[in-house]
Amino acid sequence: MEMDTLTPGKNAAFEVCEGKYWLAKDLDGNVVGRVAAIINHRYNEKISKKICRFGWLDFIDSQDVVDSLMAAVRDYASDKGMEMLEGPVGFLEFDISGILVDGFDKLPTAYGKYNFPYYEQRILQSGFSRGNDYVEYLIEVPEDLSRYSKYAELVEERYDIHEGKYRNKKEILTKYADGIFEVLNQAYSSLHGFSELSPGQCDDLKRQFFPNLMTDFFSVIVNADDEVVGFGVAMPSFSKAMQKAGGKIFPFGWFHILKALRCNDTVDALLIAIRDDYRSKGVNAMIMGKIAQGLQKNRIRYVESTRELEDNFNVQNLWGKMKHTLIKRARVYTKVI
């Protein structure tokens, strides 16, 4: 999946992006670092800036290695007429962003990334400044979630909206996927780093996420015309399963992944989006009400949010009345060329 993401022809992001990759090697030929340079032309046009992103950054604890990698990115960016470097970020908002700066004692989510504490200092010493922060919360699921269901009933009656009608993942894909991505493009349009998803990029995300979708942890809200006005997606946590698998699906890694799907006390919150004209109408409560049923049914005790911008209060307000703890922080860095 990682290789497909980095390969033109296999990742529709290359419709609007271009990039180049480097490995750093020592004198014995051992790989000691890596980095990708990415230019998202659609995003640059949207904000009228000339930014070269960098991502997939990893390195041993050596300032020379970091400086060499970033010099390669800088030279590439300059040749392309860019004026600023920003990262670590990916092609899209859904690629992993940021360097972990707090929460080293916590297990990363399957959609996050771990790095050693020395990363930030090395990046700062290479001439970068701190940019946006991404945060992750651990939310304790209360025993009584009935208030969400009761409020959802009131909202449904008042605004003539309801949970979409579907029996399985296939029906979700065929009936609602296009509407889901329309809402996603609209709701995320003002977020830093986000550019509108093309039809090809939407198809890529459908292939990546829909096969693993669990209807217990999914909600799609539609209006009287069956138009999608909001949705939310969570998934059972794969963190411990991936750790036990040791990076290998075969011969026994698949067993740990399958077990995590069926027996788990934690889910990872992936996405939630609400159409602009329905934002203040309680759609979030309806989404939470539906997913709350799945949490109770599967005896889920914790929800862990994946990386979200620190100032994305629309998302954070969803669990504002639940007991929640900030457990991880990741950071993006910038540098004027």
mmCIF file of C-alpha atoms in Angstrom:
data_model
loop_
_atom_site.group_PDB
_atom_site.id
_atom_site.type_symbol
_atom_site.label_atom_id
_atom_site.label_comp_id
_atom_site.label_asym_id
_atom_site.label_seq_id
_atom_site.Cartn_x
_atom_site.Cartn_y
_atom_site.Cartn_z
ATOM 1 C CA MET A 1 0.000 0.000 0.000
ATOM 2 C CA GLU A 2 2.870 2.376 0.793
ATOM 3 C CA MET A 3 4.597 1.544 -2.493
ATOM 4 C CA ASP A 4 1.354 2.127 -4.405
ATOM 5 C CA THR A 5 1.003 5.530 -2.738
ATOM 6 C CA LEU A 6 4.452 6.528 -3.986
ATOM 7 C CA THR A 7 4.012 5.152 -7.509
ATOM 8 C CA PRO A 8 2.629 7.236 -10.396
ATOM 9 C CA GLY A 9 -0.120 5.301 -12.139
ATOM 10 C CA LYS A 10 -1.155 3.628 -8.891
ATOM 11 C CA ASN A 11 -1.981 6.763 -6.902
ATOM 12 C CA ALA A 12 -4.469 9.204 -8.417
ATOM 13 C CA ALA A 13 -2.877 12.017 -6.378
ATOM 14 C CA PHE A 14 -0.349 12.255 -9.214
ATOM 15 C CA GLU A 15 -3.142 13.811 -11.266
ATOM 16 C CA VAL A 16 -2.401 17.009 -9.339
ATOM 17 C CA CYS A 17 0.946 16.242 -7.681
ATOM 18 C CA GLU A 18 4.516 15.467 -8.624
ATOM 19 C CA GLY A 19 7.378 14.241 -6.485
ATOM 20 C CA LYS A 20 10.855 12.850 -6.115
ATOM 21 C CA TYR A 21 12.409 10.546 -3.490
ATOM 22 C CA TRP A 22 15.862 10.086 -1.995
ATOM 23 C CA LEU A 23 17.680 7.567 0.195
ATOM 24 C CA ALA A 24 20.720 8.597 2.243
ATOM 25 C CA LYS A 25 23.476 5.979 2.509
ATOM 26 C CA ASP A 26 26.661 5.799 4.531
ATOM 27 C CA LEU A 27 30.055 4.910 3.086
ATOM 28 C CA ASP A 28 29.322 1.199 3.472
ATOM 29 C CA GLY A 29 26.116 1.508 1.476
ATOM 30 C CA ASN A 30 23.750 1.187 4.444
ATOM 31 C CA VAL A 31 20.539 3.210 4.218
ATOM 32 C CA VAL A 32 20.542 5.811 7.005
ATOM 33 C CA GLY A 33 17.682 8.095 5.922
ATOM 34 C CA ARG A 34 14.904 8.743 3.415
ATOM 35 C CA VAL A 35 12.678 11.598 2.287
ATOM 36 C CA ALA A 36 10.064 12.415 -0.354
ATOM 37 C CA ALA A 37 9.545 15.842 -1.936
ATOM 38 C CA ILE A 38 5.987 16.514 -3.127
ATOM 39 C CA ILE A 39 4.395 19.437 -4.941
ATOM 40 C CA ASN A 40 0.603 19.518 -4.792
ATOM 41 C CA HIS A 41 -0.183 21.931 -7.616
ATOM 42 C CA ARG A 42 -3.904 22.004 -6.893
ATOM 43 C CA TYR A 43 -3.356 23.052 -3.282
ATOM 44 C CA ASN A 44 -0.752 25.659 -4.255
ATOM 45 C CA GLU A 45 -3.185 27.181 -6.742
ATOM 46 C CA LYS A 46 -5.926 27.170 -4.110
ATOM 47 C CA ILE A 47 -3.898 29.196 -1.593
ATOM 48 C CA SER A 48 -1.781 31.111 -4.162
ATOM 49 C CA LYS A 49 1.521 29.976 -2.656
ATOM 50 C CA LYS A 50 4.509 27.991 -3.916
ATOM 51 C CA ILE A 51 5.014 25.240 -1.345
ATOM 52 C CA CYS A 52 7.037 22.055 -1.687
ATOM 53 C CA ARG A 53 5.968 19.429 0.817
ATOM 54 C CA PHE A 54 8.263 16.797 2.262
ATOM 55 C CA GLY A 55 7.197 13.489 3.778
ATOM 56 C CA TRP A 56 8.189 9.887 4.446
ATOM 57 C CA LEU A 57 11.020 11.379 6.479
ATOM 58 C CA ASP A 58 13.126 9.018 8.579
ATOM 59 C CA PHE A 59 16.766 9.182 9.618
ATOM 60 C CA ILE A 60 19.338 7.967 12.120
ATOM 61 C CA ASP A 61 20.408 10.359 14.861
ATOM 62 C CA SER A 62 22.784 12.351 12.673
ATOM 63 C CA GLN A 63 22.604 16.034 11.757
ATOM 64 C CA ASP A 64 24.631 15.407 8.605
ATOM 65 C CA VAL A 65 22.026 12.928 7.362
ATOM 66 C CA VAL A 66 19.108 15.311 8.027
ATOM 67 C CA ASP A 67 20.908 18.252 6.433
ATOM 68 C CA SER A 68 21.752 16.184 3.345
ATOM 69 C CA LEU A 69 18.172 14.973 2.914
ATOM 70 C CA MET A 70 16.683 18.422 3.332
ATOM 71 C CA ALA A 71 19.282 19.961 1.005
ATOM 72 C CA ALA A 72 18.109 17.545 -1.690
ATOM 73 C CA VAL A 73 14.492 18.595 -1.117
ATOM 74 C CA ARG A 74 15.454 22.295 -1.110
ATOM 75 C CA ASP A 75 17.367 22.032 -4.384
ATOM 76 C CA TYR A 76 14.484 20.172 -6.029
ATOM 77 C CA ALA A 77 11.987 22.742 -4.752
ATOM 78 C CA SER A 78 14.129 25.646 -5.978
ATOM 79 C CA ASP A 79 14.462 24.097 -9.432
ATOM 80 C CA LYS A 80 10.647 23.858 -9.538
ATOM 81 C CA GLY A 81 10.202 27.506 -8.561
ATOM 82 C CA MET A 82 8.912 26.828 -5.052
ATOM 83 C CA GLU A 83 9.420 29.325 -2.234
ATOM 84 C CA MET A 84 8.726 27.338 0.952
ATOM 85 C CA LEU A 85 9.198 23.840 2.380
ATOM 86 C CA GLU A 86 6.564 22.282 4.648
ATOM 87 C CA GLY A 87 6.345 18.885 6.269
ATOM 88 C CA PRO A 88 6.271 16.117 7.072
ATOM 89 C CA VAL A 89 3.014 15.853 5.137
ATOM 90 C CA GLY A 90 1.882 13.648 2.260
ATOM 91 C CA PHE A 91 0.145 14.025 -1.065
ATOM 92 C CA LEU A 92 -3.248 14.368 0.619
ATOM 93 C CA GLU A 93 -4.661 15.359 3.983
ATOM 94 C CA PHE A 94 -5.263 11.632 4.595
ATOM 95 C CA ASP A 95 -1.572 10.744 4.420
ATOM 96 C CA ILE A 96 0.287 10.803 7.737
ATOM 97 C CA SER A 97 1.292 14.304 8.821
ATOM 98 C CA GLY A 98 3.720 15.543 11.433
ATOM 99 C CA ILE A 99 6.591 14.453 13.624
ATOM 100 C CA LEU A 100 5.641 12.984 16.995
ATOM 101 C CA VAL A 101 6.778 15.428 19.696
ATOM 102 C CA ASP A 102 4.753 14.245 22.689
ATOM 103 C CA GLY A 103 3.322 10.852 23.637
ATOM 104 C CA PHE A 104 6.353 8.622 23.049
ATOM 105 C CA ASP A 105 5.104 6.247 25.744
ATOM 106 C CA LYS A 106 1.852 5.600 23.838
ATOM 107 C CA LEU A 107 1.231 3.006 21.156
ATOM 108 C CA PRO A 108 0.643 4.689 17.774
ATOM 109 C CA THR A 109 -2.613 4.134 15.936
ATOM 110 C CA ALA A 110 -2.425 2.116 12.729
ATOM 111 C CA TYR A 111 -3.046 5.414 10.910
ATOM 112 C CA GLY A 112 -0.327 7.304 12.784
ATOM 113 C CA LYS A 113 3.440 7.037 12.872
ATOM 114 C CA TYR A 114 6.099 6.678 15.523
ATOM 115 C CA ASN A 115 9.493 8.364 15.547
ATOM 116 C CA PHE A 116 12.252 8.812 18.095
ATOM 117 C CA PRO A 117 12.401 11.970 20.264
ATOM 118 C CA TYR A 118 15.533 13.270 18.530
ATOM 119 C CA TYR A 119 13.642 14.023 15.308
ATOM 120 C CA GLU A 120 12.364 17.472 16.247
ATOM 121 C CA GLN A 121 15.696 18.821 17.434
ATOM 122 C CA ARG A 122 17.453 17.634 14.273
ATOM 123 C CA ILE A 123 14.815 19.255 12.057
ATOM 124 C CA LEU A 124 14.988 22.543 13.956
ATOM 125 C CA GLN A 125 18.782 22.536 13.732
ATOM 126 C CA SER A 126 18.413 22.144 9.985
ATOM 127 C CA GLY A 127 16.841 25.602 9.863
ATOM 128 C CA PHE A 128 13.124 24.814 10.083
ATOM 129 C CA SER A 129 10.513 26.549 12.237
ATOM 130 C CA ARG A 130 7.554 25.013 14.073
ATOM 131 C CA GLY A 131 4.319 25.056 12.100
ATOM 132 C CA ASN A 132 0.923 23.469 12.714
ATOM 133 C CA ASP A 133 0.314 20.925 15.455
ATOM 134 C CA TYR A 134 -1.807 17.779 15.209
ATOM 135 C CA VAL A 135 -3.293 16.234 18.349
ATOM 136 C CA GLU A 136 -4.724 12.856 19.368
ATOM 137 C CA TYR A 137 -7.150 12.203 22.216
ATOM 138 C CA LEU A 138 -8.146 9.125 24.175
ATOM 139 C CA ILE A 139 -11.881 9.255 24.916
ATOM 140 C CA GLU A 140 -13.468 7.067 27.566
ATOM 141 C CA VAL A 141 -16.826 5.683 26.449
ATOM 142 C CA PRO A 142 -19.442 6.344 29.173
ATOM 143 C CA GLU A 143 -21.631 3.487 30.314
ATOM 144 C CA ASP A 144 -24.794 5.392 29.485
ATOM 145 C CA LEU A 145 -24.951 6.637 25.896
ATOM 146 C CA SER A 146 -28.733 6.941 25.756
ATOM 147 C CA ARG A 147 -28.710 10.740 25.646
ATOM 148 C CA TYR A 148 -27.166 10.632 22.173
ATOM 149 C CA SER A 149 -29.933 8.362 20.926
ATOM 150 C CA LYS A 150 -32.648 10.541 22.489
ATOM 151 C CA TYR A 151 -31.227 13.741 21.016
ATOM 152 C CA ALA A 152 -30.822 12.027 17.625
ATOM 153 C CA GLU A 153 -34.532 11.200 17.632
ATOM 154 C CA LEU A 154 -35.414 14.851 18.222
ATOM 155 C CA VAL A 155 -33.109 16.022 15.432
ATOM 156 C CA GLU A 156 -34.458 13.420 13.019
ATOM 157 C CA GLU A 157 -38.029 14.567 13.586
ATOM 158 C CA ARG A 158 -37.273 18.295 13.459
ATOM 159 C CA TYR A 159 -35.156 18.362 10.282
ATOM 160 C CA ASP A 160 -36.490 15.332 8.401
ATOM 161 C CA ILE A 161 -33.112 13.601 8.269
ATOM 162 C CA HIS A 162 -32.315 10.000 9.115
ATOM 163 C CA GLU A 163 -29.729 7.238 8.994
ATOM 164 C CA GLY A 164 -29.274 5.961 5.438
ATOM 165 C CA LYS A 165 -30.855 2.656 4.492
ATOM 166 C CA TYR A 166 -28.260 -0.024 3.851
ATOM 167 C CA ARG A 167 -27.772 -3.677 4.708
ATOM 168 C CA ASN A 168 -24.059 -4.118 4.050
ATOM 169 C CA LYS A 169 -20.869 -2.450 2.841
ATOM 170 C CA LYS A 170 -21.715 -3.029 -0.811
ATOM 171 C CA GLU A 171 -24.926 -1.035 -0.508
ATOM 172 C CA ILE A 172 -23.088 1.783 1.279
ATOM 173 C CA LEU A 173 -20.587 1.907 -1.579
ATOM 174 C CA THR A 174 -23.159 1.881 -4.372
ATOM 175 C CA LYS A 175 -25.753 4.175 -2.759
ATOM 176 C CA TYR A 176 -23.776 6.676 -0.720
ATOM 177 C CA ALA A 177 -20.042 6.714 -1.565
ATOM 178 C CA ASP A 178 -20.261 9.559 -4.101
ATOM 179 C CA GLY A 179 -22.335 11.667 -1.707
ATOM 180 C CA ILE A 180 -19.895 10.954 1.115
ATOM 181 C CA PHE A 181 -16.988 12.325 -0.916
ATOM 182 C CA GLU A 182 -18.997 15.386 -1.989
ATOM 183 C CA VAL A 183 -19.599 16.199 1.681
ATOM 184 C CA LEU A 184 -15.958 15.459 2.510
ATOM 185 C CA ASN A 185 -14.674 17.864 -0.159
ATOM 186 C CA GLN A 186 -16.989 20.608 1.064
ATOM 187 C CA ALA A 187 -16.471 20.133 4.804
ATOM 188 C CA TYR A 188 -12.673 19.874 4.609
ATOM 189 C CA SER A 189 -12.170 22.672 2.068
ATOM 190 C CA SER A 190 -11.067 25.226 4.686
ATOM 191 C CA LEU A 191 -8.631 22.929 6.522
ATOM 192 C CA HIS A 192 -4.931 23.627 6.173
ATOM 193 C CA GLY A 193 -3.273 21.343 3.633
ATOM 194 C CA PHE A 194 -6.485 20.052 2.045
ATOM 195 C CA SER A 195 -7.181 20.204 -1.684
ATOM 196 C CA GLU A 196 -10.334 18.934 -3.356
ATOM 197 C CA LEU A 197 -10.289 15.212 -4.090
ATOM 198 C CA SER A 198 -10.541 14.283 -7.756
ATOM 199 C CA PRO A 199 -12.740 11.368 -8.900
ATOM 200 C CA GLY A 200 -9.602 9.235 -9.203
ATOM 201 C CA GLN A 201 -8.491 10.088 -5.680
ATOM 202 C CA CYS A 202 -11.969 9.241 -4.383
ATOM 203 C CA ASP A 203 -11.737 5.870 -6.127
ATOM 204 C CA ASP A 204 -8.373 5.232 -4.426
ATOM 205 C CA LEU A 205 -9.885 5.954 -1.003
ATOM 206 C CA LYS A 206 -12.864 3.718 -1.757
ATOM 207 C CA ARG A 207 -10.510 0.815 -2.488
ATOM 208 C CA GLN A 208 -8.452 1.473 0.646
ATOM 209 C CA PHE A 209 -11.187 2.001 3.232
ATOM 210 C CA PHE A 210 -14.486 0.465 2.156
ATOM 211 C CA PRO A 211 -13.315 -3.193 2.232
ATOM 212 C CA ASN A 212 -12.442 -2.756 5.940
ATOM 213 C CA LEU A 213 -15.568 -0.808 6.860
ATOM 214 C CA MET A 214 -17.606 -2.128 9.783
ATOM 215 C CA THR A 215 -21.225 -1.001 9.756
ATOM 216 C CA ASP A 216 -21.354 -1.004 13.579
ATOM 217 C CA PHE A 217 -18.896 1.905 13.576
ATOM 218 C CA PHE A 218 -20.262 3.769 10.566
ATOM 219 C CA SER A 219 -23.032 6.313 10.110
ATOM 220 C CA VAL A 220 -24.340 8.146 7.054
ATOM 221 C CA ILE A 221 -27.080 10.731 7.534
ATOM 222 C CA VAL A 222 -29.347 11.630 4.608
ATOM 223 C CA ASN A 223 -32.178 14.105 4.057
ATOM 224 C CA ALA A 224 -35.666 13.510 2.640
ATOM 225 C CA ASP A 225 -34.194 13.408 -0.891
ATOM 226 C CA ASP A 226 -31.681 10.709 0.178
ATOM 227 C CA GLU A 227 -28.793 13.173 -0.196
ATOM 228 C CA VAL A 228 -25.840 12.643 2.140
ATOM 229 C CA VAL A 229 -25.601 15.473 4.663
ATOM 230 C CA GLY A 230 -23.074 13.936 7.037
ATOM 231 C CA PHE A 231 -21.134 10.790 7.897
ATOM 232 C CA GLY A 232 -18.764 9.339 10.461
ATOM 233 C CA VAL A 233 -16.338 6.397 10.353
ATOM 234 C CA ALA A 234 -14.434 4.553 13.074
ATOM 235 C CA MET A 235 -12.503 1.294 12.974
ATOM 236 C CA PRO A 236 -11.335 -1.244 15.554
ATOM 237 C CA SER A 237 -7.806 -0.463 16.667
ATOM 238 C CA PHE A 238 -5.174 -2.492 14.813
ATOM 239 C CA SER A 239 -2.242 -1.156 16.853
ATOM 240 C CA LYS A 240 -1.679 -4.151 19.147
ATOM 241 C CA ALA A 241 -2.460 -6.594 16.348
ATOM 242 C CA MET A 242 0.132 -5.034 14.048
ATOM 243 C CA GLN A 243 2.660 -5.055 16.862
ATOM 244 C CA LYS A 244 2.058 -8.764 17.472
ATOM 245 C CA ALA A 245 2.235 -9.484 13.728
ATOM 246 C CA GLY A 246 5.748 -8.041 13.665
ATOM 247 C CA GLY A 247 5.263 -6.455 10.262
ATOM 248 C CA LYS A 248 4.275 -9.685 8.519
ATOM 249 C CA ILE A 249 0.821 -10.794 7.383
ATOM 250 C CA PHE A 250 2.010 -14.382 6.812
ATOM 251 C CA PRO A 251 2.173 -16.946 8.215
ATOM 252 C CA PHE A 252 0.308 -15.807 11.366
ATOM 253 C CA GLY A 253 -0.040 -12.017 11.173
ATOM 254 C CA TRP A 254 -3.476 -12.297 9.570
ATOM 255 C CA PHE A 255 -4.747 -14.056 12.706
ATOM 256 C CA HIS A 256 -3.936 -11.067 14.928
ATOM 257 C CA ILE A 257 -5.590 -8.651 12.474
ATOM 258 C CA LEU A 258 -8.726 -10.818 12.261
ATOM 259 C CA LYS A 259 -8.877 -11.103 16.044
ATOM 260 C CA ALA A 260 -8.632 -7.292 16.388
ATOM 261 C CA LEU A 261 -11.700 -6.946 14.169
ATOM 262 C CA ARG A 262 -13.736 -9.307 16.341
ATOM 263 C CA CYS A 263 -12.374 -8.757 19.843
ATOM 264 C CA ASN A 264 -11.292 -5.273 20.842
ATOM 265 C CA ASP A 265 -11.947 -2.644 23.501
ATOM 266 C CA THR A 266 -10.730 0.340 21.437
ATOM 267 C CA VAL A 267 -11.749 1.940 18.155
ATOM 268 C CA ASP A 268 -9.934 4.610 16.159
ATOM 269 C CA ALA A 269 -12.025 7.564 14.984
ATOM 270 C CA LEU A 270 -11.110 8.153 11.341
ATOM 271 C CA LEU A 271 -13.389 10.681 9.653
ATOM 272 C CA ILE A 272 -16.432 12.817 10.300
ATOM 273 C CA ALA A 273 -17.861 15.462 7.981
ATOM 274 C CA ILE A 274 -21.113 17.427 7.828
ATOM 275 C CA ARG A 275 -22.479 19.431 4.928
ATOM 276 C CA ASP A 276 -22.221 23.181 5.552
ATOM 277 C CA ASP A 277 -25.970 23.847 5.452
ATOM 278 C CA TYR A 278 -26.593 21.142 8.080
ATOM 279 C CA ARG A 279 -23.783 21.987 10.502
ATOM 280 C CA SER A 280 -25.935 23.532 13.225
ATOM 281 C CA LYS A 281 -28.800 21.062 13.002
ATOM 282 C CA GLY A 282 -27.566 18.294 15.266
ATOM 283 C CA VAL A 283 -26.261 15.943 12.550
ATOM 284 C CA ASN A 284 -23.213 15.263 14.710
ATOM 285 C CA ALA A 285 -25.510 13.950 17.458
ATOM 286 C CA MET A 286 -27.198 11.606 15.001
ATOM 287 C CA ILE A 287 -23.831 10.289 13.846
ATOM 288 C CA MET A 288 -22.704 9.793 17.442
ATOM 289 C CA GLY A 289 -26.021 8.152 18.305
ATOM 290 C CA LYS A 290 -25.639 5.531 15.576
ATOM 291 C CA ILE A 291 -21.976 4.794 16.330
ATOM 292 C CA ALA A 292 -22.757 4.735 20.079
ATOM 293 C CA GLN A 293 -25.003 1.749 19.449
ATOM 294 C CA GLY A 294 -22.055 -0.047 17.877
ATOM 295 C CA LEU A 295 -19.793 0.894 20.771
ATOM 296 C CA GLN A 296 -22.212 -0.613 23.279
ATOM 297 C CA LYS A 297 -22.910 -3.687 21.172
ATOM 298 C CA ASN A 298 -19.165 -4.453 20.895
ATOM 299 C CA ARG A 299 -18.327 -3.429 24.487
ATOM 300 C CA ILE A 300 -15.920 -0.721 23.385
ATOM 301 C CA ARG A 301 -14.347 1.173 26.278
ATOM 302 C CA TYR A 302 -12.139 3.693 24.458
ATOM 303 C CA VAL A 303 -12.130 5.779 21.304
ATOM 304 C CA GLU A 304 -8.806 7.125 20.098
ATOM 305 C CA SER A 305 -8.851 10.046 17.712
ATOM 306 C CA THR A 306 -6.369 9.931 14.857
ATOM 307 C CA ARG A 307 -4.284 13.017 14.097
ATOM 308 C CA GLU A 308 -6.347 16.158 13.689
ATOM 309 C CA LEU A 309 -5.356 19.797 13.519
ATOM 310 C CA GLU A 310 -5.140 21.345 16.964
ATOM 311 C CA ASP A 311 -7.626 24.070 16.001
ATOM 312 C CA ASN A 312 -10.186 21.718 14.425
ATOM 313 C CA PHE A 313 -12.736 22.438 17.153
ATOM 314 C CA ASN A 314 -15.671 21.129 15.112
ATOM 315 C CA VAL A 315 -14.332 17.602 15.584
ATOM 316 C CA GLN A 316 -13.105 18.045 19.147
ATOM 317 C CA ASN A 317 -16.509 19.339 20.271
ATOM 318 C CA LEU A 318 -18.017 15.953 19.428
ATOM 319 C CA TRP A 319 -16.590 14.400 22.566
ATOM 320 C CA GLY A 320 -16.282 17.567 24.628
ATOM 321 C CA LYS A 321 -18.720 16.223 27.240
ATOM 322 C CA MET A 322 -17.001 12.834 27.473
ATOM 323 C CA LYS A 323 -13.909 12.251 29.561
ATOM 324 C CA HIS A 324 -11.029 12.760 27.156
ATOM 325 C CA THR A 325 -7.272 13.110 27.515
ATOM 326 C CA LEU A 326 -4.726 14.614 25.147
ATOM 327 C CA ILE A 327 -2.219 11.778 24.697
ATOM 328 C CA LYS A 328 -0.146 12.605 21.598
ATOM 329 C CA ARG A 329 1.021 15.641 19.686
ATOM 330 C CA ALA A 330 2.655 15.777 16.268
ATOM 331 C CA ARG A 331 4.138 18.795 14.510
ATOM 332 C CA VAL A 332 4.726 20.101 11.000
ATOM 333 C CA TYR A 333 7.661 22.382 10.175
ATOM 334 C CA THR A 334 8.252 25.108 7.603
ATOM 335 C CA LYS A 335 11.219 26.844 6.013
ATOM 336 C CA VAL A 336 11.455 29.691 3.529
ATOM 337 C CA ILE A 337 13.833 28.765 0.717
#
